[in-house]
């Protein structure tokens, strides 16, 4: 079974631009969560989607948004990029309805904001 | 809000020495999970603990969940160079909407 895939793997943007990241979960997984990982802050929860509905949200500004499609694929969008948005963005999928189930992480998208 | 604190942040050991990382929550947890992230990689699930006082073992790794379900630990016996990476705990508090909150992680380096 293929793992979680994320595209693109690397991205360089400038301040003020916007970016869209994509995540394809493991086949059959209906929950997709997004995390921001930085050296100083560790893994910060962004949001979680289940059956196209946002089920949980972390403490990030409204510039960070996401959505999930009927095939469970998810996208994350960051508008008006800031230097501090440079990070590794990880997507994780899980099988069942409970958001506490095992998270299967993708390789991440490394975003650099110049 | 819920916080999960993990210590130490870094640990450098000689190969063969033991290693322990501790995880503490400000609130009672319904369960706790442990993940390992190799350098340049992504977090990989290791184990989940659910019951108060639960202890689970995976070869040289021993995981414990505290009696009050507010703390947990991961102990590695006789570390090997393959143990290098960052170990994260992640917990879900009761009545917190099911959000999985990660600790800051403990970065383990092993000197051969």
PDB file of C-alpha atoms in Angstrom:
ATOM      1  CA  UNK A   1       0.000   0.000   0.000  1.00  0.00           C
ATOM      2  CA  UNK A   2       1.426   3.394  -0.954  1.00  0.00           C
ATOM      3  CA  UNK A   3       2.219   5.779   1.886  1.00  0.00           C
ATOM      4  CA  UNK A   4       1.195   9.362   2.362  1.00  0.00           C
ATOM      5  CA  UNK A   5       2.458  11.546  -0.450  1.00  0.00           C
ATOM      6  CA  UNK A   6       3.003  15.279  -0.382  1.00  0.00           C
ATOM      7  CA  UNK A   7       3.703  17.676  -3.204  1.00  0.00           C
ATOM      8  CA  UNK A   8       5.765  19.600  -3.807  1.00  0.00           C
ATOM      9  CA  UNK A   9       8.647  18.401  -1.654  1.00  0.00           C
ATOM     10  CA  UNK A  10      10.448  21.734  -1.743  1.00  0.00           C
ATOM     11  CA  UNK A  11       9.190  25.240  -2.322  1.00  0.00           C
ATOM     12  CA  UNK A  12      10.764  28.676  -2.299  1.00  0.00           C
ATOM     13  CA  UNK A  13       8.531  31.725  -2.106  1.00  0.00           C
ATOM     14  CA  UNK A  14       8.909  35.392  -1.276  1.00  0.00           C
ATOM     15  CA  UNK A  15       7.121  37.380   1.383  1.00  0.00           C
ATOM     16  CA  UNK A  16       3.579  38.329   0.487  1.00  0.00           C
ATOM     17  CA  UNK A  17       3.036  35.438  -1.898  1.00  0.00           C
ATOM     18  CA  UNK A  18       0.667  32.597  -1.277  1.00  0.00           C
ATOM     19  CA  UNK A  19       1.269  28.867  -1.479  1.00  0.00           C
ATOM     20  CA  UNK A  20      -0.783  25.693  -1.786  1.00  0.00           C
ATOM     21  CA  UNK A  21       0.488  22.351  -0.539  1.00  0.00           C
ATOM     22  CA  UNK A  22      -1.054  19.024  -1.414  1.00  0.00           C
ATOM     23  CA  UNK A  23      -1.406  15.786   0.500  1.00  0.00           C
ATOM     24  CA  UNK A  24      -2.674  12.392  -0.651  1.00  0.00           C
ATOM     25  CA  UNK A  25      -3.457  10.068   2.264  1.00  0.00           C
ATOM     26  CA  UNK A  26      -3.022   6.339   2.400  1.00  0.00           C
ATOM     27  CA  UNK A  27      -5.802   4.644   0.474  1.00  0.00           C
ATOM     28  CA  UNK A  28      -8.792   4.153   2.747  1.00  0.00           C
ATOM     29  CA  UNK A  29      -7.735   6.771   5.268  1.00  0.00           C
ATOM     30  CA  UNK A  30     -10.354   9.453   5.769  1.00  0.00           C
ATOM     31  CA  UNK A  31      -8.652  11.702   8.305  1.00  0.00           C
ATOM     32  CA  UNK A  32      -5.904  14.104   7.281  1.00  0.00           C
ATOM     33  CA  UNK A  33      -4.012  16.356   9.688  1.00  0.00           C
ATOM     34  CA  UNK A  34      -1.486  19.059   8.986  1.00  0.00           C
ATOM     35  CA  UNK A  35       1.468  20.029  11.157  1.00  0.00           C
ATOM     36  CA  UNK A  36       4.114  22.725  10.997  1.00  0.00           C
ATOM     37  CA  UNK A  37       7.567  21.685  12.135  1.00  0.00           C
ATOM     38  CA  UNK A  38      10.271  24.206  12.978  1.00  0.00           C
ATOM     39  CA  UNK A  39      13.504  23.732  14.951  1.00  0.00           C
ATOM     40  CA  UNK A  40      12.366  25.986  17.767  1.00  0.00           C
ATOM     41  CA  UNK A  41       8.694  25.030  18.030  1.00  0.00           C
ATOM     42  CA  UNK A  42       8.619  21.346  17.285  1.00  0.00           C
ATOM     43  CA  UNK A  43       5.462  19.896  15.735  1.00  0.00           C
ATOM     44  CA  UNK A  44       2.583  22.349  15.832  1.00  0.00           C
ATOM     45  CA  UNK A  45      -0.915  21.140  14.949  1.00  0.00           C
ATOM     46  CA  UNK A  46      -2.563  23.180  12.195  1.00  0.00           C
ATOM     47  CA  UNK A  47      -5.854  21.442  11.465  1.00  0.00           C
ATOM     48  CA  UNK A  48      -7.527  18.121  10.856  1.00  0.00           C
ATOM     49  CA  UNK A  49     -10.069  17.137   8.248  1.00  0.00           C
ATOM     50  CA  UNK A  50     -12.391  14.174   8.214  1.00  0.00           C
ATOM     51  CA  UNK A  51     -14.871  13.475   5.426  1.00  0.00           C
ATOM     52  CA  UNK A  52     -14.327  16.928   3.929  1.00  0.00           C
ATOM     53  CA  UNK A  53     -15.074  18.695   7.230  1.00  0.00           C
ATOM     54  CA  UNK A  54     -12.579  20.480   9.443  1.00  0.00           C
ATOM     55  CA  UNK A  55     -12.804  18.630  12.733  1.00  0.00           C
ATOM     56  CA  UNK A  56     -10.061  20.362  14.719  1.00  0.00           C
ATOM     57  CA  UNK A  57      -8.027  23.506  14.400  1.00  0.00           C
ATOM     58  CA  UNK A  58      -4.805  24.651  16.014  1.00  0.00           C
ATOM     59  CA  UNK A  59      -3.764  28.127  17.046  1.00  0.00           C
ATOM     60  CA  UNK A  60      -2.662  29.558  13.736  1.00  0.00           C
ATOM     61  CA  UNK A  61      -3.770  32.793  12.068  1.00  0.00           C
ATOM     62  CA  UNK A  62      -6.437  32.833   9.408  1.00  0.00           C
ATOM     63  CA  UNK A  63      -3.746  33.018   6.715  1.00  0.00           C
ATOM     64  CA  UNK A  64      -3.507  29.264   7.128  1.00  0.00           C
ATOM     65  CA  UNK A  65      -6.427  27.393   5.645  1.00  0.00           C
ATOM     66  CA  UNK A  66      -7.143  23.971   4.296  1.00  0.00           C
ATOM     67  CA  UNK A  67      -9.689  21.773   2.682  1.00  0.00           C
ATOM     68  CA  UNK A  68     -10.348  18.145   1.945  1.00  0.00           C
ATOM     69  CA  UNK A  69     -11.831  16.674  -1.179  1.00  0.00           C
ATOM     70  CA  UNK A  70     -14.244  13.790  -1.577  1.00  0.00           C
ATOM     71  CA  UNK A  71     -11.362  11.430  -2.348  1.00  0.00           C
ATOM     72  CA  UNK A  72      -9.760  12.424   1.003  1.00  0.00           C
ATOM     73  CA  UNK A  73      -6.937  14.323  -0.648  1.00  0.00           C
ATOM     74  CA  UNK A  74      -6.213  17.536   1.192  1.00  0.00           C
ATOM     75  CA  UNK A  75      -4.715  20.890   0.393  1.00  0.00           C
ATOM     76  CA  UNK A  76      -3.302  23.509   2.671  1.00  0.00           C
ATOM     77  CA  UNK A  77      -3.030  27.154   1.705  1.00  0.00           C
ATOM     78  CA  UNK A  78      -0.971  29.901   3.267  1.00  0.00           C
ATOM     79  CA  UNK A  79      -1.635  33.436   2.095  1.00  0.00           C
ATOM     80  CA  UNK A  80       0.499  36.559   2.521  1.00  0.00           C
ATOM     81  CA  UNK A  81       3.579  34.578   3.408  1.00  0.00           C
ATOM     82  CA  UNK A  82       5.867  35.786   6.175  1.00  0.00           C
ATOM     83  CA  UNK A  83       9.487  34.868   6.850  1.00  0.00           C
ATOM     84  CA  UNK A  84       8.374  32.965   9.945  1.00  0.00           C
ATOM     85  CA  UNK A  85       6.305  30.609   7.812  1.00  0.00           C
ATOM     86  CA  UNK A  86       9.487  28.898   6.670  1.00  0.00           C
ATOM     87  CA  UNK A  87       9.127  25.363   7.971  1.00  0.00           C
ATOM     88  CA  UNK A  88       8.573  21.735   7.160  1.00  0.00           C
ATOM     89  CA  UNK A  89       4.873  21.134   6.632  1.00  0.00           C
ATOM     90  CA  UNK A  90       3.846  17.592   7.424  1.00  0.00           C
ATOM     91  CA  UNK A  91       0.645  15.891   6.495  1.00  0.00           C
ATOM     92  CA  UNK A  92      -0.553  12.806   8.352  1.00  0.00           C
ATOM     93  CA  UNK A  93      -3.427  10.473   7.643  1.00  0.00           C
ATOM     94  CA  UNK A  94      -5.232   8.010   9.857  1.00  0.00           C
ATOM     95  CA  UNK A  95      -7.654   5.228   9.224  1.00  0.00           C
ATOM     96  CA  UNK A  96     -10.577   5.526  11.574  1.00  0.00           C
ATOM     97  CA  UNK A  97     -12.918   8.199  12.727  1.00  0.00           C
ATOM     98  CA  UNK A  98     -11.111   9.002  15.948  1.00  0.00           C
ATOM     99  CA  UNK A  99      -8.524  11.709  15.580  1.00  0.00           C
ATOM    100  CA  UNK A 100      -6.422   9.987  18.226  1.00  0.00           C
ATOM    101  CA  UNK A 101      -5.609   7.045  16.006  1.00  0.00           C
ATOM    102  CA  UNK A 102      -2.126   6.382  14.735  1.00  0.00           C
ATOM    103  CA  UNK A 103      -0.872   9.118  12.453  1.00  0.00           C
ATOM    104  CA  UNK A 104       0.960   8.092   9.285  1.00  0.00           C
ATOM    105  CA  UNK A 105       3.133  10.966   8.170  1.00  0.00           C
ATOM    106  CA  UNK A 106       4.159  11.971   4.694  1.00  0.00           C
ATOM    107  CA  UNK A 107       7.689  13.133   3.818  1.00  0.00           C
ATOM    108  CA  UNK A 108       6.705  16.779   4.176  1.00  0.00           C
ATOM    109  CA  UNK A 109       7.006  19.924   2.100  1.00  0.00           C
ATOM    110  CA  UNK A 110       9.967  22.124   2.940  1.00  0.00           C
ATOM    111  CA  UNK A 111       8.824  25.750   2.499  1.00  0.00           C
ATOM    112  CA  UNK A 112      11.372  28.536   2.440  1.00  0.00           C
ATOM    113  CA  UNK A 113      10.140  32.121   2.481  1.00  0.00           C
ATOM    114  CA  UNK A 114      12.654  34.743   1.344  1.00  0.00           C
TER     115      UNK A 114
ATOM    116  CA  UNK B   1      -4.795  25.107  26.599  1.00  0.00           C
ATOM    117  CA  UNK B   2      -3.288  21.669  26.824  1.00  0.00           C
ATOM    118  CA  UNK B   3       0.497  21.519  26.913  1.00  0.00           C
ATOM    119  CA  UNK B   4       2.790  18.558  26.543  1.00  0.00           C
ATOM    120  CA  UNK B   5       6.320  19.134  27.793  1.00  0.00           C
ATOM    121  CA  UNK B   6       9.163  16.823  26.926  1.00  0.00           C
ATOM    122  CA  UNK B   7      12.635  16.649  28.479  1.00  0.00           C
ATOM    123  CA  UNK B   8      15.474  16.673  27.826  1.00  0.00           C
ATOM    124  CA  UNK B   9      15.594  18.556  24.546  1.00  0.00           C
ATOM    125  CA  UNK B  10      18.900  16.953  23.589  1.00  0.00           C
ATOM    126  CA  UNK B  11      20.720  13.883  24.793  1.00  0.00           C
ATOM    127  CA  UNK B  12      24.157  12.723  23.717  1.00  0.00           C
ATOM    128  CA  UNK B  13      25.165   9.218  24.771  1.00  0.00           C
ATOM    129  CA  UNK B  14      27.936   6.762  24.130  1.00  0.00           C
ATOM    130  CA  UNK B  15      26.842   3.660  22.283  1.00  0.00           C
ATOM    131  CA  UNK B  16      25.797   1.076  24.834  1.00  0.00           C
ATOM    132  CA  UNK B  17      24.553   3.588  27.376  1.00  0.00           C
ATOM    133  CA  UNK B  18      20.886   3.846  28.322  1.00  0.00           C
ATOM    134  CA  UNK B  19      18.614   6.736  27.377  1.00  0.00           C
ATOM    135  CA  UNK B  20      15.356   8.058  28.795  1.00  0.00           C
ATOM    136  CA  UNK B  21      13.029  10.823  27.646  1.00  0.00           C
ATOM    137  CA  UNK B  22      10.150  12.116  29.752  1.00  0.00           C
ATOM    138  CA  UNK B  23       6.834  13.571  28.733  1.00  0.00           C
ATOM    139  CA  UNK B  24       4.551  15.586  31.032  1.00  0.00           C
ATOM    140  CA  UNK B  25       1.099  16.961  30.390  1.00  0.00           C
ATOM    141  CA  UNK B  26      -0.690  19.779  32.146  1.00  0.00           C
ATOM    142  CA  UNK B  27      -3.935  17.805  31.885  1.00  0.00           C
ATOM    143  CA  UNK B  28      -4.997  14.184  32.095  1.00  0.00           C
ATOM    144  CA  UNK B  29      -4.525  12.323  28.846  1.00  0.00           C
ATOM    145  CA  UNK B  30      -6.832   9.774  27.261  1.00  0.00           C
ATOM    146  CA  UNK B  31      -3.860   8.158  25.585  1.00  0.00           C
ATOM    147  CA  UNK B  32      -0.283   8.888  24.610  1.00  0.00           C
ATOM    148  CA  UNK B  33       1.609   8.006  21.475  1.00  0.00           C
ATOM    149  CA  UNK B  34       5.325   7.915  20.737  1.00  0.00           C
ATOM    150  CA  UNK B  35       6.952   8.676  17.414  1.00  0.00           C
ATOM    151  CA  UNK B  36      10.511   8.584  16.117  1.00  0.00           C
ATOM    152  CA  UNK B  37      11.881  10.913  13.455  1.00  0.00           C
ATOM    153  CA  UNK B  38      15.200  10.041  11.885  1.00  0.00           C
ATOM    154  CA  UNK B  39      17.374  12.923  10.664  1.00  0.00           C
ATOM    155  CA  UNK B  40      15.918  14.212   7.405  1.00  0.00           C
ATOM    156  CA  UNK B  41      12.892  11.962   7.759  1.00  0.00           C
ATOM    157  CA  UNK B  42       9.349  12.180   8.998  1.00  0.00           C
ATOM    158  CA  UNK B  43       7.803  11.002  12.279  1.00  0.00           C
ATOM    159  CA  UNK B  44       7.054   7.293  12.404  1.00  0.00           C
ATOM    160  CA  UNK B  45       4.628   5.801  14.907  1.00  0.00           C
ATOM    161  CA  UNK B  46       6.187   3.616  17.586  1.00  0.00           C
ATOM    162  CA  UNK B  47       3.469   2.805  20.105  1.00  0.00           C
ATOM    163  CA  UNK B  48       0.295   3.926  21.851  1.00  0.00           C
ATOM    164  CA  UNK B  49      -0.445   3.655  25.568  1.00  0.00           C
ATOM    165  CA  UNK B  50      -3.991   3.904  26.862  1.00  0.00           C
ATOM    166  CA  UNK B  51      -4.258   2.457  30.347  1.00  0.00           C
ATOM    167  CA  UNK B  52      -3.122   4.042  33.601  1.00  0.00           C
ATOM    168  CA  UNK B  53       0.227   2.559  34.660  1.00  0.00           C
ATOM    169  CA  UNK B  54       0.627   0.720  31.369  1.00  0.00           C
ATOM    170  CA  UNK B  55       4.068  -0.558  30.417  1.00  0.00           C
ATOM    171  CA  UNK B  56       4.928  -1.821  26.945  1.00  0.00           C
ATOM    172  CA  UNK B  57       8.172  -3.113  25.531  1.00  0.00           C
ATOM    173  CA  UNK B  58       9.564  -3.247  22.023  1.00  0.00           C
ATOM    174  CA  UNK B  59      12.915  -5.036  22.101  1.00  0.00           C
ATOM    175  CA  UNK B  60      15.243  -2.518  23.821  1.00  0.00           C
ATOM    176  CA  UNK B  61      12.534   0.161  24.138  1.00  0.00           C
ATOM    177  CA  UNK B  62      10.304   0.401  27.229  1.00  0.00           C
ATOM    178  CA  UNK B  63       7.332   2.755  27.307  1.00  0.00           C
ATOM    179  CA  UNK B  64       5.453   3.731  30.448  1.00  0.00           C
ATOM    180  CA  UNK B  65       2.229   5.651  31.071  1.00  0.00           C
ATOM    181  CA  UNK B  66       1.897   7.201  34.498  1.00  0.00           C
ATOM    182  CA  UNK B  67      -0.737   6.208  37.024  1.00  0.00           C
ATOM    183  CA  UNK B  68      -2.357   9.640  36.799  1.00  0.00           C
ATOM    184  CA  UNK B  69      -2.157   9.546  32.989  1.00  0.00           C
ATOM    185  CA  UNK B  70      -0.308  12.842  32.970  1.00  0.00           C
ATOM    186  CA  UNK B  71       3.172  11.611  32.223  1.00  0.00           C
ATOM    187  CA  UNK B  72       4.992   9.059  30.166  1.00  0.00           C
ATOM    188  CA  UNK B  73       8.518   7.909  29.504  1.00  0.00           C
ATOM    189  CA  UNK B  74      10.522   6.103  26.866  1.00  0.00           C
ATOM    190  CA  UNK B  75      13.603   4.207  27.957  1.00  0.00           C
ATOM    191  CA  UNK B  76      16.127   2.699  25.552  1.00  0.00           C
ATOM    192  CA  UNK B  77      18.512   0.103  26.931  1.00  0.00           C
ATOM    193  CA  UNK B  78      22.012  -0.164  25.483  1.00  0.00           C
ATOM    194  CA  UNK B  79      21.635   2.418  22.732  1.00  0.00           C
ATOM    195  CA  UNK B  80      22.847   1.712  19.231  1.00  0.00           C
ATOM    196  CA  UNK B  81      23.710   4.107  16.412  1.00  0.00           C
ATOM    197  CA  UNK B  82      20.443   3.122  14.740  1.00  0.00           C
ATOM    198  CA  UNK B  83      18.578   4.748  17.646  1.00  0.00           C
ATOM    199  CA  UNK B  84      19.678   8.209  16.505  1.00  0.00           C
ATOM    200  CA  UNK B  85      16.784  10.586  15.881  1.00  0.00           C
ATOM    201  CA  UNK B  86      14.193  12.706  17.604  1.00  0.00           C
ATOM    202  CA  UNK B  87      11.615  11.029  19.815  1.00  0.00           C
ATOM    203  CA  UNK B  88       8.247  12.706  20.213  1.00  0.00           C
ATOM    204  CA  UNK B  89       5.426  11.994  22.575  1.00  0.00           C
ATOM    205  CA  UNK B  90       1.941  13.054  21.579  1.00  0.00           C
ATOM    206  CA  UNK B  91      -1.111  13.098  23.778  1.00  0.00           C
ATOM    207  CA  UNK B  92      -4.805  13.766  23.668  1.00  0.00           C
ATOM    208  CA  UNK B  93      -6.463  15.339  26.671  1.00  0.00           C
ATOM    209  CA  UNK B  94     -10.016  14.578  27.703  1.00  0.00           C
ATOM    210  CA  UNK B  95     -12.503  17.210  26.608  1.00  0.00           C
ATOM    211  CA  UNK B  96     -10.060  18.883  24.251  1.00  0.00           C
ATOM    212  CA  UNK B  97     -11.807  18.003  21.026  1.00  0.00           C
ATOM    213  CA  UNK B  98      -9.522  15.139  20.198  1.00  0.00           C
ATOM    214  CA  UNK B  99      -6.515  17.207  19.153  1.00  0.00           C
ATOM    215  CA  UNK B 100      -3.237  15.313  19.234  1.00  0.00           C
ATOM    216  CA  UNK B 101      -0.655  17.588  20.863  1.00  0.00           C
ATOM    217  CA  UNK B 102       3.017  16.815  20.348  1.00  0.00           C
ATOM    218  CA  UNK B 103       5.816  17.393  22.807  1.00  0.00           C
ATOM    219  CA  UNK B 104       8.885  19.322  21.689  1.00  0.00           C
ATOM    220  CA  UNK B 105      10.823  16.131  21.136  1.00  0.00           C
ATOM    221  CA  UNK B 106      14.100  14.792  22.467  1.00  0.00           C
ATOM    222  CA  UNK B 107      16.943  14.623  19.978  1.00  0.00           C
ATOM    223  CA  UNK B 108      19.162  11.629  20.641  1.00  0.00           C
ATOM    224  CA  UNK B 109      22.674  11.355  19.283  1.00  0.00           C
ATOM    225  CA  UNK B 110      24.746   8.217  19.815  1.00  0.00           C
ATOM    226  CA  UNK B 111      28.514   8.247  19.654  1.00  0.00           C
ATOM    227  CA  UNK B 112      30.010   4.953  18.437  1.00  0.00           C
TER     228      UNK B 112
END
